[in-house]
Every structure is written in C-alpha cells, then in structure tokens.
Amino acid sequence: LPDVRFDICGTGPEYENARSAAPANVTFHGWCDREAMSAVMNQSHLCVVPTRTDCEAGFEMTCAEAILSGRPI
C-alpha cells in the first residue's frame, strides 16, 4: 500500500531488521512515552494491534489507548 502511511510504535527482537527492510512510507518510532504515543495516535485513522497465538494477553494497553483516542482497532 504505497499511498498509505504506516507509523510503527514499539520495539522487539526484529525491530532493526524490520526498520531496515521497510519501504519509505513506513516510519518506526520505537518505544513511545505517553506524549509521543498521543501525538502518533492523534494523527492516525486506525490502530492495528498484532496478536500471536502463543501470547496469552487478552486485552493489550494498545487497544485501550486506541479506544480512548476514538480510533477503530
């Protein structure tokens, strides 16, 4: 989706690999404090929260932040 801007917040073991392989329309912000996350969320249209079958989390804080910002998940 070259005409869509993606902002990725957070880190993980594949952060550097993903960042170096990403196209120009993807911006990696790394770990974000409350102010930085709010700024990114305020410019977004929706929030994508990745899930894994081996993770037992039921409701991530990212989901709550998106809901409180009025963004669909």
mmCIF file of C-alpha atoms in Angstrom:
data_model
loop_
_atom_site.group_PDB
_atom_site.id
_atom_site.type_symbol
_atom_site.label_atom_id
_atom_site.label_comp_id
_atom_site.label_asym_id
_atom_site.label_seq_id
_atom_site.Cartn_x
_atom_site.Cartn_y
_atom_site.Cartn_z
ATOM 1 C CA LEU A 1 0.000 0.000 0.000
ATOM 2 C CA PRO A 2 2.408 2.700 -1.179
ATOM 3 C CA ASP A 3 -0.147 5.510 -0.782
ATOM 4 C CA VAL A 4 -0.775 4.708 2.896
ATOM 5 C CA ARG A 5 1.485 5.984 5.681
ATOM 6 C CA PHE A 6 2.302 3.498 8.430
ATOM 7 C CA ASP A 7 3.621 4.562 11.837
ATOM 8 C CA ILE A 8 5.049 1.725 13.909
ATOM 9 C CA CYS A 9 5.426 2.250 17.665
ATOM 10 C CA GLY A 10 7.232 -0.180 19.938
ATOM 11 C CA THR A 11 10.274 -2.380 19.829
ATOM 12 C CA GLY A 12 11.088 -6.057 19.717
ATOM 13 C CA PRO A 13 13.735 -8.514 18.653
ATOM 14 C CA GLU A 14 13.130 -7.855 14.938
ATOM 15 C CA TYR A 15 12.917 -4.055 15.214
ATOM 16 C CA GLU A 16 16.175 -3.272 13.373
ATOM 17 C CA ASN A 17 15.560 -5.881 10.663
ATOM 18 C CA ALA A 18 12.041 -4.567 10.022
ATOM 19 C CA ARG A 19 13.224 -0.966 10.044
ATOM 20 C CA SER A 20 15.987 -1.599 7.519
ATOM 21 C CA ALA A 21 13.669 -3.580 5.200
ATOM 22 C CA ALA A 22 10.674 -1.223 5.364
ATOM 23 C CA PRO A 23 9.617 0.940 2.409
ATOM 24 C CA ALA A 24 9.665 4.747 2.574
ATOM 25 C CA ASN A 25 6.011 5.025 3.668
ATOM 26 C CA VAL A 26 6.739 3.251 6.986
ATOM 27 C CA THR A 27 8.059 5.253 9.941
ATOM 28 C CA PHE A 28 9.397 3.484 13.024
ATOM 29 C CA HIS A 29 9.108 5.460 16.257
ATOM 30 C CA GLY A 30 10.462 2.817 18.653
ATOM 31 C CA TRP A 31 9.241 2.893 22.237
ATOM 32 C CA CYS A 32 6.991 5.924 22.814
ATOM 33 C CA ASP A 33 6.213 7.688 26.052
ATOM 34 C CA ARG A 34 2.680 8.955 26.678
ATOM 35 C CA GLU A 35 3.171 12.258 24.831
ATOM 36 C CA ALA A 36 4.782 10.662 21.769
ATOM 37 C CA MET A 37 2.129 7.923 21.591
ATOM 38 C CA SER A 38 -0.614 10.527 21.901
ATOM 39 C CA ALA A 39 0.880 12.551 19.047
ATOM 40 C CA VAL A 40 1.066 9.487 16.775
ATOM 41 C CA MET A 41 -2.432 8.339 17.747
ATOM 42 C CA ASN A 42 -3.912 11.803 17.144
ATOM 43 C CA GLN A 43 -2.653 11.712 13.540
ATOM 44 C CA SER A 44 -3.915 8.199 12.851
ATOM 45 C CA HIS A 45 -7.122 6.893 11.330
ATOM 46 C CA LEU A 46 -6.978 3.439 12.912
ATOM 47 C CA CYS A 47 -4.837 1.238 15.104
ATOM 48 C CA VAL A 48 -3.582 -2.241 14.235
ATOM 49 C CA VAL A 49 -2.655 -4.435 17.185
ATOM 50 C CA PRO A 50 -0.753 -7.579 16.214
ATOM 51 C CA THR A 51 -1.551 -10.754 18.110
ATOM 52 C CA ARG A 52 0.117 -14.124 18.346
ATOM 53 C CA THR A 53 -1.369 -17.490 19.200
ATOM 54 C CA ASP A 54 1.410 -18.164 21.728
ATOM 55 C CA CYS A 55 0.653 -14.983 23.695
ATOM 56 C CA GLU A 56 -1.954 -15.187 26.458
ATOM 57 C CA ALA A 57 -2.709 -11.459 26.589
ATOM 58 C CA GLY A 58 -6.418 -10.797 26.371
ATOM 59 C CA PHE A 59 -6.612 -7.030 26.057
ATOM 60 C CA GLU A 60 -3.484 -5.028 25.387
ATOM 61 C CA MET A 61 -2.976 -1.466 26.631
ATOM 62 C CA THR A 62 -2.622 -0.509 22.973
ATOM 63 C CA CYS A 63 -6.277 -1.475 22.485
ATOM 64 C CA ALA A 64 -7.351 0.747 25.372
ATOM 65 C CA GLU A 65 -5.287 3.664 24.033
ATOM 66 C CA ALA A 66 -6.881 3.337 20.610
ATOM 67 C CA ILE A 67 -10.395 3.158 22.052
ATOM 68 C CA LEU A 68 -9.788 6.175 24.294
ATOM 69 C CA SER A 69 -8.481 8.060 21.256
ATOM 70 C CA GLY A 70 -11.637 7.233 19.320
ATOM 71 C CA ARG A 71 -9.810 5.084 16.761
ATOM 72 C CA PRO A 72 -11.065 1.759 15.443
ATOM 73 C CA ILE A 73 -8.895 -1.261 16.158
#
